[in-house]
mmCIF file of C-alpha atoms in Angstrom:
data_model
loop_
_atom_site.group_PDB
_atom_site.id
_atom_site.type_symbol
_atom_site.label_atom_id
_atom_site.label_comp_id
_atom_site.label_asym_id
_atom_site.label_seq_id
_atom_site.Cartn_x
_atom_site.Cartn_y
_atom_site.Cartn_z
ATOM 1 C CA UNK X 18 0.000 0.000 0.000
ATOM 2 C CA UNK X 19 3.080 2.549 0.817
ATOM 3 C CA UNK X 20 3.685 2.325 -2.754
ATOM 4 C CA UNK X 21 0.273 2.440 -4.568
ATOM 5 C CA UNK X 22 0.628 5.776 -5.816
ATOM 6 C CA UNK X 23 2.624 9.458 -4.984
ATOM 7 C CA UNK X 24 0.565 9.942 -2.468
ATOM 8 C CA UNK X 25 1.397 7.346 -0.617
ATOM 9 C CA UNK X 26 4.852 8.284 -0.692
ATOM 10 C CA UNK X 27 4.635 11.908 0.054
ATOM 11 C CA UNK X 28 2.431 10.743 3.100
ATOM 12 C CA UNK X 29 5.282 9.073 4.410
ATOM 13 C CA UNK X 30 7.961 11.515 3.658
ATOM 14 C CA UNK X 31 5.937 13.604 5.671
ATOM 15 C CA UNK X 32 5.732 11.438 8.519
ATOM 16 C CA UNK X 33 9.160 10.568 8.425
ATOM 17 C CA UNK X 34 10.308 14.188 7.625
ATOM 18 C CA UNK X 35 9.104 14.440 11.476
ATOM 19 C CA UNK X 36 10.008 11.881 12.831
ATOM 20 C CA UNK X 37 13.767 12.615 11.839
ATOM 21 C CA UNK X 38 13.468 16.052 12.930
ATOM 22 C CA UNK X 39 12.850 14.903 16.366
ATOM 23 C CA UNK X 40 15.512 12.476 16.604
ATOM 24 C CA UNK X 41 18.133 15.335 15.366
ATOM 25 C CA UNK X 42 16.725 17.859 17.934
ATOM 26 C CA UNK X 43 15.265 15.683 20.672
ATOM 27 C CA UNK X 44 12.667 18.692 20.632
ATOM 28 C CA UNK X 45 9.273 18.895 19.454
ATOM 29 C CA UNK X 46 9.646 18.677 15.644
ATOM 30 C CA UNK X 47 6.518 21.321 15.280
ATOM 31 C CA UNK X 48 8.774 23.952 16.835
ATOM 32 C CA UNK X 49 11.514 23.300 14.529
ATOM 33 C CA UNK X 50 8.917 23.341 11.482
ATOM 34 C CA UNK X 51 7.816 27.122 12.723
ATOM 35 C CA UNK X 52 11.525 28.121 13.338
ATOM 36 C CA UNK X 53 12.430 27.332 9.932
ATOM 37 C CA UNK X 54 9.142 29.186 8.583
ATOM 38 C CA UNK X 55 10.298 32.302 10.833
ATOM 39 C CA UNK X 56 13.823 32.366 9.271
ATOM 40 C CA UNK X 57 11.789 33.002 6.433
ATOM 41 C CA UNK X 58 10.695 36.300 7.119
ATOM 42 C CA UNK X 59 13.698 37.350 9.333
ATOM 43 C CA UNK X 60 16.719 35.889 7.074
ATOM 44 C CA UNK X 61 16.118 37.213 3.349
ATOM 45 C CA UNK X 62 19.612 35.939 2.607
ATOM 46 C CA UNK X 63 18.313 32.205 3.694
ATOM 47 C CA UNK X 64 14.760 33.266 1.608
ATOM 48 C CA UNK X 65 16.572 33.622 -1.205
ATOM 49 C CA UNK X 66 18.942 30.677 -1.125
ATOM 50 C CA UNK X 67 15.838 29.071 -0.867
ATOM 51 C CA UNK X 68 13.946 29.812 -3.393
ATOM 52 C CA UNK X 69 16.955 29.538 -5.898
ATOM 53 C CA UNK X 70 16.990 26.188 -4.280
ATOM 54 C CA UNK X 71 13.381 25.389 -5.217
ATOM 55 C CA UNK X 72 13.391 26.893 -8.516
ATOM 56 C CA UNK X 73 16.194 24.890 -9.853
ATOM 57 C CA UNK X 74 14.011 21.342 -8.063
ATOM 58 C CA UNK X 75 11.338 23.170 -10.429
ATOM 59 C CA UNK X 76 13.272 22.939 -13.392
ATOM 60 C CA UNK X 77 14.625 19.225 -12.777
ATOM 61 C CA UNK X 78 10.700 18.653 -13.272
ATOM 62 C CA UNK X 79 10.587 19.350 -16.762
ATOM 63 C CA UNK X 80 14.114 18.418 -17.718
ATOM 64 C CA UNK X 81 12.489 15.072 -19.413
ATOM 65 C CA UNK X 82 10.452 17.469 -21.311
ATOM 66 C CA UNK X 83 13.284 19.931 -22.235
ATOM 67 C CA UNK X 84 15.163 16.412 -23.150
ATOM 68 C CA UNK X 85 12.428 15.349 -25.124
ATOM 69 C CA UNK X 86 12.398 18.415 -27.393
ATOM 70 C CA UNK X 87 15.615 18.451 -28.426
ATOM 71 C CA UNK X 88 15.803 15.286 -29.563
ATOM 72 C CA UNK X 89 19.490 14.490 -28.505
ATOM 73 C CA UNK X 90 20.217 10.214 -29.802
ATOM 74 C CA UNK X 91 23.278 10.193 -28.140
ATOM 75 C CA UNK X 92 23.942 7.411 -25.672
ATOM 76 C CA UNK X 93 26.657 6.946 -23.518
ATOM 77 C CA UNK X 94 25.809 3.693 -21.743
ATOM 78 C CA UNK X 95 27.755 1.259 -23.763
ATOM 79 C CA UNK X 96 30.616 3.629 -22.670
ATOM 80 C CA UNK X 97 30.376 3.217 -19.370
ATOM 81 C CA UNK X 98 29.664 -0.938 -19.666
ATOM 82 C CA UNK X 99 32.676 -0.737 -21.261
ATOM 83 C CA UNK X 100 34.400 0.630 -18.033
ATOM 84 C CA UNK X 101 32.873 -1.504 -15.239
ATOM 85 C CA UNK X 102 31.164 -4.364 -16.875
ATOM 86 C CA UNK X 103 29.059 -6.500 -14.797
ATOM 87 C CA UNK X 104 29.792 -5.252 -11.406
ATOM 88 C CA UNK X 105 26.238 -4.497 -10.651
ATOM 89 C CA UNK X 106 24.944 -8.159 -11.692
ATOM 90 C CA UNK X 107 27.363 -9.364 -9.108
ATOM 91 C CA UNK X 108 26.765 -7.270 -6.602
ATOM 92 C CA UNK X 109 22.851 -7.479 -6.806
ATOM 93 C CA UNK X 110 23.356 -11.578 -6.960
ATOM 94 C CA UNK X 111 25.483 -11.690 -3.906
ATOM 95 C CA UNK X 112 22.914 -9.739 -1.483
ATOM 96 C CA UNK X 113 19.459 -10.430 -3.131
ATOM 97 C CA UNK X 114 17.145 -11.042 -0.480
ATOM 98 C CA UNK X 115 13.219 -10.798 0.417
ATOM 99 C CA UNK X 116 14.443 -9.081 3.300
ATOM 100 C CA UNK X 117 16.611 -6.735 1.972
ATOM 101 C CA UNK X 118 14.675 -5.484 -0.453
ATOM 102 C CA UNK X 119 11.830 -3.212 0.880
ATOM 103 C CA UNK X 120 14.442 -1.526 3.245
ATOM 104 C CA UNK X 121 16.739 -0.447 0.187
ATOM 105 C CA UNK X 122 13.469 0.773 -1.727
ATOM 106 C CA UNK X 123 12.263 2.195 1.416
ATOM 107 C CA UNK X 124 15.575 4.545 1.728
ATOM 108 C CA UNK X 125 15.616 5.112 -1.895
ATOM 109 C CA UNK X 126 12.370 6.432 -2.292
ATOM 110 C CA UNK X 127 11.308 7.803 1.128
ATOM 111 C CA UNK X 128 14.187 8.462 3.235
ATOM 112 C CA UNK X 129 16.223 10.237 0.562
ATOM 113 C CA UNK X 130 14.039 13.207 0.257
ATOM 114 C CA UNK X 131 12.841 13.050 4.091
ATOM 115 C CA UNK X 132 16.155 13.974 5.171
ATOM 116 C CA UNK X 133 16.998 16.507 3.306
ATOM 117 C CA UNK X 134 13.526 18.178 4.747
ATOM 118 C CA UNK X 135 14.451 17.286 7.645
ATOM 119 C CA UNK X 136 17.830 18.296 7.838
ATOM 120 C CA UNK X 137 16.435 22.161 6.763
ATOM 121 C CA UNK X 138 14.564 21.713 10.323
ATOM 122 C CA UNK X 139 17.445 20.611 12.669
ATOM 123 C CA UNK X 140 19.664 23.334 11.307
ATOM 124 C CA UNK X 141 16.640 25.827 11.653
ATOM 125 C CA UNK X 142 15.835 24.324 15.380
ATOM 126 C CA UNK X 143 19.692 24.654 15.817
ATOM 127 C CA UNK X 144 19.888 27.914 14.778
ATOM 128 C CA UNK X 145 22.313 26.901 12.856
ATOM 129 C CA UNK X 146 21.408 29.876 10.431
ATOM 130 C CA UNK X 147 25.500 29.321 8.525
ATOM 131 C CA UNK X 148 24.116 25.599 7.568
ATOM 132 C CA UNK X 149 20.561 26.265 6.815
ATOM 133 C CA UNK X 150 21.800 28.367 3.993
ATOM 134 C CA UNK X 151 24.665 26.006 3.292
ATOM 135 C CA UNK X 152 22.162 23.344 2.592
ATOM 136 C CA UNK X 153 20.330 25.566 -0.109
ATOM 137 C CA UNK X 154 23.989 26.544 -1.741
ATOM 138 C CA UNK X 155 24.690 22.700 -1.755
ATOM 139 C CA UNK X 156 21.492 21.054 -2.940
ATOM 140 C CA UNK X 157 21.629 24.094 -6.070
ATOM 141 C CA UNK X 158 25.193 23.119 -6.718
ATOM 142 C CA UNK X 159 24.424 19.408 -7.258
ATOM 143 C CA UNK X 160 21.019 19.647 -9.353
ATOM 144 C CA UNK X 161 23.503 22.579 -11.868
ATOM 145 C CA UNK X 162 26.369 20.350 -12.022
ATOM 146 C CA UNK X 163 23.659 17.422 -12.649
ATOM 147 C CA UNK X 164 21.076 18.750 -15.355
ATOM 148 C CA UNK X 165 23.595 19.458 -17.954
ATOM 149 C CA UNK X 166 24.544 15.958 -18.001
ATOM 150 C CA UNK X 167 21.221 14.336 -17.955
ATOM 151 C CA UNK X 168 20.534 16.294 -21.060
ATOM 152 C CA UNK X 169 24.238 16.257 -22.853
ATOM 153 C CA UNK X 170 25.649 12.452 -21.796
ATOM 154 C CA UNK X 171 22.492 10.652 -21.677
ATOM 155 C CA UNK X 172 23.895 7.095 -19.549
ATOM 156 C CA UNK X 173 20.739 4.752 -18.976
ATOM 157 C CA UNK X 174 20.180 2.927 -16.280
ATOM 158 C CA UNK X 175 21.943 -0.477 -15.819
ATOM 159 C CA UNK X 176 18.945 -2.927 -15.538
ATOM 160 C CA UNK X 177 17.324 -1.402 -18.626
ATOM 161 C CA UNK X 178 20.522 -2.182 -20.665
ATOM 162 C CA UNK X 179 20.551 -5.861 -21.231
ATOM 163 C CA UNK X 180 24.279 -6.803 -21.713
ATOM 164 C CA UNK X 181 24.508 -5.789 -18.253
ATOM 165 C CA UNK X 182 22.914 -8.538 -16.328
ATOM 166 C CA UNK X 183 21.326 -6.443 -13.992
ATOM 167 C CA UNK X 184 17.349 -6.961 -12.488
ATOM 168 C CA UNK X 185 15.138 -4.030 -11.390
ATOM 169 C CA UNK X 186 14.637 -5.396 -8.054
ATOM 170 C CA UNK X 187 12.368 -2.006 -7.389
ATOM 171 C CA UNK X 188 9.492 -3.269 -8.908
ATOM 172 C CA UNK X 189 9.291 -6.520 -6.688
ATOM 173 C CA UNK X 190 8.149 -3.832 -3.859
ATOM 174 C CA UNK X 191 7.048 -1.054 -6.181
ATOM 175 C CA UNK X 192 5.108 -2.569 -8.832
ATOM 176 C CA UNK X 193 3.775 0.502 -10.182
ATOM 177 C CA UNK X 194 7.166 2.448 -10.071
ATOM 178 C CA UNK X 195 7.095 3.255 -13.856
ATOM 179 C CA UNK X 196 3.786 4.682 -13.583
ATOM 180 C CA UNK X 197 3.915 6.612 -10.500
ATOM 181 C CA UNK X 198 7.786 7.733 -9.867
ATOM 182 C CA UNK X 199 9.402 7.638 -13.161
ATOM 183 C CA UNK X 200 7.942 10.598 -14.328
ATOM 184 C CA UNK X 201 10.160 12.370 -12.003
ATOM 185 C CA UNK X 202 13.311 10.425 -13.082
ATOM 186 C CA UNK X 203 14.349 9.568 -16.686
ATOM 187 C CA UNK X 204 15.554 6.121 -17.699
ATOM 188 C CA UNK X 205 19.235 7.950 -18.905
ATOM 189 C CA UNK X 206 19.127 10.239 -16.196
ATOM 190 C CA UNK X 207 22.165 8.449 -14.446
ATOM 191 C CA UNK X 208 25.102 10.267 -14.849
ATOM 192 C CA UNK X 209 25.531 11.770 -12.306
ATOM 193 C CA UNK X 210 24.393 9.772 -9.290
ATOM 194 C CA UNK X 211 22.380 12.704 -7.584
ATOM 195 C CA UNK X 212 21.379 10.064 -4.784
ATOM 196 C CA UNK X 213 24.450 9.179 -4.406
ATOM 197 C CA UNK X 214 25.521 13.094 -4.394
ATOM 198 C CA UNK X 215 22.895 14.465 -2.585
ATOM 199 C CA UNK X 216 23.866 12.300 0.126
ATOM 200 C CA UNK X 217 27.507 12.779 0.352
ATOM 201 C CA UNK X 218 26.302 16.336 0.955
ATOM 202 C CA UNK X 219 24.336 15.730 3.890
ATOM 203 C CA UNK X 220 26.401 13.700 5.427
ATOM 204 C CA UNK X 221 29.222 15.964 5.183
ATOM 205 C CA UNK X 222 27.018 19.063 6.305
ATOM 206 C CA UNK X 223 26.100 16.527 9.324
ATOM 207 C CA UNK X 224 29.182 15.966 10.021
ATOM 208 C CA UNK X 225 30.739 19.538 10.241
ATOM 209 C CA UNK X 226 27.315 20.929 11.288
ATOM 210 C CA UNK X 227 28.201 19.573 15.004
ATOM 211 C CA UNK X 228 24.867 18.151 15.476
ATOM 212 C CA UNK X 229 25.755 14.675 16.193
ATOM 213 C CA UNK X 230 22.579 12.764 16.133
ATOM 214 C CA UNK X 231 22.485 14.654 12.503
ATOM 215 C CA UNK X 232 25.827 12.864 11.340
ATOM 216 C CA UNK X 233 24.658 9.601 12.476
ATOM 217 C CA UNK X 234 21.738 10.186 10.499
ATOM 218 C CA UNK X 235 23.324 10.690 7.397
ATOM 219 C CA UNK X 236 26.323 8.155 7.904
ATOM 220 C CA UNK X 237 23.575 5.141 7.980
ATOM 221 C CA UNK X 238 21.357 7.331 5.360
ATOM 222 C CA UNK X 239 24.374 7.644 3.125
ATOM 223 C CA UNK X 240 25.516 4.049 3.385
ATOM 224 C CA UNK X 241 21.986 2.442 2.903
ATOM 225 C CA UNK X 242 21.074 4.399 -0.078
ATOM 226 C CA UNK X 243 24.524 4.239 -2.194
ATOM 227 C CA UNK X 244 24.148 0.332 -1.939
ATOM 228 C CA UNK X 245 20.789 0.460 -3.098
ATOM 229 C CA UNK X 246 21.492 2.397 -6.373
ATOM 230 C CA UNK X 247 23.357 -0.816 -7.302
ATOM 231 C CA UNK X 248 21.541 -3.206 -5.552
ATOM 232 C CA UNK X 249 17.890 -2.287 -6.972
ATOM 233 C CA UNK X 250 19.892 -2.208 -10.984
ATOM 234 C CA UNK X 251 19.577 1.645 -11.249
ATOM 235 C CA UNK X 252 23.166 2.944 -11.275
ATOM 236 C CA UNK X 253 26.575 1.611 -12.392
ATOM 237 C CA UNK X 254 29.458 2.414 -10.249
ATOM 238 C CA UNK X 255 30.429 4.952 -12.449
ATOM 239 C CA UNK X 256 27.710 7.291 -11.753
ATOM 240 C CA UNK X 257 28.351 6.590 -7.805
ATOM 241 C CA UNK X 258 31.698 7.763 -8.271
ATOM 242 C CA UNK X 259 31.162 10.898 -10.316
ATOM 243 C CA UNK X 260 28.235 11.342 -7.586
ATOM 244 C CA UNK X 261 30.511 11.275 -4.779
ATOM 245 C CA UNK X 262 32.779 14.141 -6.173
ATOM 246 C CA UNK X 263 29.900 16.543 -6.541
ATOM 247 C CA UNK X 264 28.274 16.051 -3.113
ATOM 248 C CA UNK X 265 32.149 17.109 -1.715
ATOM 249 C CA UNK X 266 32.557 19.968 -3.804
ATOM 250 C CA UNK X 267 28.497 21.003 -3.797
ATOM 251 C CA UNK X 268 29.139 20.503 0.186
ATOM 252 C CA UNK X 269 32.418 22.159 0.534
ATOM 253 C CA UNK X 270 31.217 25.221 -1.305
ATOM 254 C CA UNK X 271 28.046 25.575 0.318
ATOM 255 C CA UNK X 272 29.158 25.515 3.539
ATOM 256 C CA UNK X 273 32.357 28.071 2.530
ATOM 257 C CA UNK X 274 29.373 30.418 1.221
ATOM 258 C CA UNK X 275 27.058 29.508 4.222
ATOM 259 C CA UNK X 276 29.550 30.642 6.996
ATOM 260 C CA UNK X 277 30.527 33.755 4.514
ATOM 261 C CA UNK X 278 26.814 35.007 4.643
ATOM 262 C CA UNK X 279 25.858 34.060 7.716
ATOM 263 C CA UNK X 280 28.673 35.529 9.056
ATOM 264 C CA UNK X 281 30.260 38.595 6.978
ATOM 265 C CA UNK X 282 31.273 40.768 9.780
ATOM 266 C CA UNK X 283 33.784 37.949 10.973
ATOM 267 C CA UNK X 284 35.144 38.381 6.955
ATOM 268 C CA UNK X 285 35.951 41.635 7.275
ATOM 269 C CA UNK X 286 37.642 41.628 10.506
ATOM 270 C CA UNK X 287 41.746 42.478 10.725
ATOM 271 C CA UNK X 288 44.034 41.463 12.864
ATOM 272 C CA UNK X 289 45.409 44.233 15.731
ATOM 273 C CA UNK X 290 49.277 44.037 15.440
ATOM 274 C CA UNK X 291 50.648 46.214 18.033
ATOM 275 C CA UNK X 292 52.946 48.376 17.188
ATOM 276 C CA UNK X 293 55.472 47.566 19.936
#
């Protein structure tokens, strides 16, 4: 039933969005939620991270469509076959289980996107005003890096290119997956790995961010979803690896610009060398 339809699924981000809030804060998860909607009003700097952050998520909608139109036939995936071969089909026949299953489409499809929601509220609850805006800087970074490769080097995904091996173990939880979710993700929208990048950048913003319970978060968060991206036949390692260089940098400079504009008094400041 969690994976009927969108709905579904948003439900349960929601829910989970929470719940995650309250195990990074230890604090009633509503307060964070009306924290972060306050920085709103009192941080323009934040509001407009923000919405740059939201309107390039906007345009990621209608990058299939943009793809669509100009009719690029390139295809890179026998490329990157070429590179890695069958690692995928071996990996996925080594751990296939009944059991392990659900929890890798679980973390793929609900806890990716929870966490970065909820991360927005434990860095908001925080006050951690440096990171909330880091966040926005980092998330941008990775879906501007990303886009221009989904539309330039098409790569497909591995279990829809046969002379890879590979199964689409989604489907044995999410039946309905290519009606319901793939509209929001193209078939050669792999290169990249913005899974795997978006969650090298939370994990590193957990990590420096101080927030402890945060880092843990991401750490098992981070782990759990890069082996599902191979285990479930979506990405090869190649995108994983690519991946894992833009969450650093997208992380690295967004928390360089975060403390900059959080902070710009502490930029300016010289250092009093006594003339004695």
């Amino acid at each position: 039933m969690l994976y009927d339809s969108m709905n579904y699924i948003s439900a349960a981000t929601l829910v989970m969005a929470i719940g995650l809030i309250w195990l990074g804060t230890l604090r009633n998860p509503l307060r964070a939620g009306w924290l972060l909607i306050r920085e709103f009003g009192i941080n323009r700097k934040f509001l407009g991270l923000f919405a740059l952050m939201a309107a390039i998520l906007l345009f990621n909608r209608y990058e299939l469509q943009i793809e669509a139109a100009m009719h690029i036939k390139q295809d890179f995936t026998p490329w990157v076959f070429g590179i890695e071969g069958h690692f995928v089909q071996h990996l996925q026949q080594f751990f296939h289980s009944p059991y392990i299953t659900p929890v890798s489409v679980f973390f793929y499809v609900v806890v990716f996107q929870s966490l970065l929601i909820a991360m927005l509220g434990i860095f908001a609850a925080d006050g951690n005003k440096a990171f909330l805006m880091a966040a926005c800087i980092a998330v941008f970074i990775n879906y501007a890096v990303a886009i221009p490769f989904y539309l330039f080097f098409p790569v497909n995904e591995v279990w829809s290119f046969p002379p890879s091996g590979a199964s689409f173990y989604m489907l044995e939880v999410f039946p309905k997956f290519e009606q319901a979710y793939r509209p929001l993700s193209g078939i050669n929208n792999c290169f990249p790995s913005l899974h795997t990048s978006i969650s090298i950048t939370m994990l590193v913003l957990g990590i420096r961010s101080g927030n402890r319970r945060l880092a843990l978060m991401t750490l098992v968060s981070a782990v759990i979803i890069i082996f599902s991206i191979f285990y479930l036949g979506i990405h090869w390692l190649t995108d994983s690896v690519a991946g894992t260089l833009l969450g650093l940098l997208a992380a690295s400079a967004g928390i360089y610009w975060g403390q900059r504009l959080a902070h710009p008094k502490q930029q300016n400041v010289k250092p009093i060398v006594s003339d004695l």
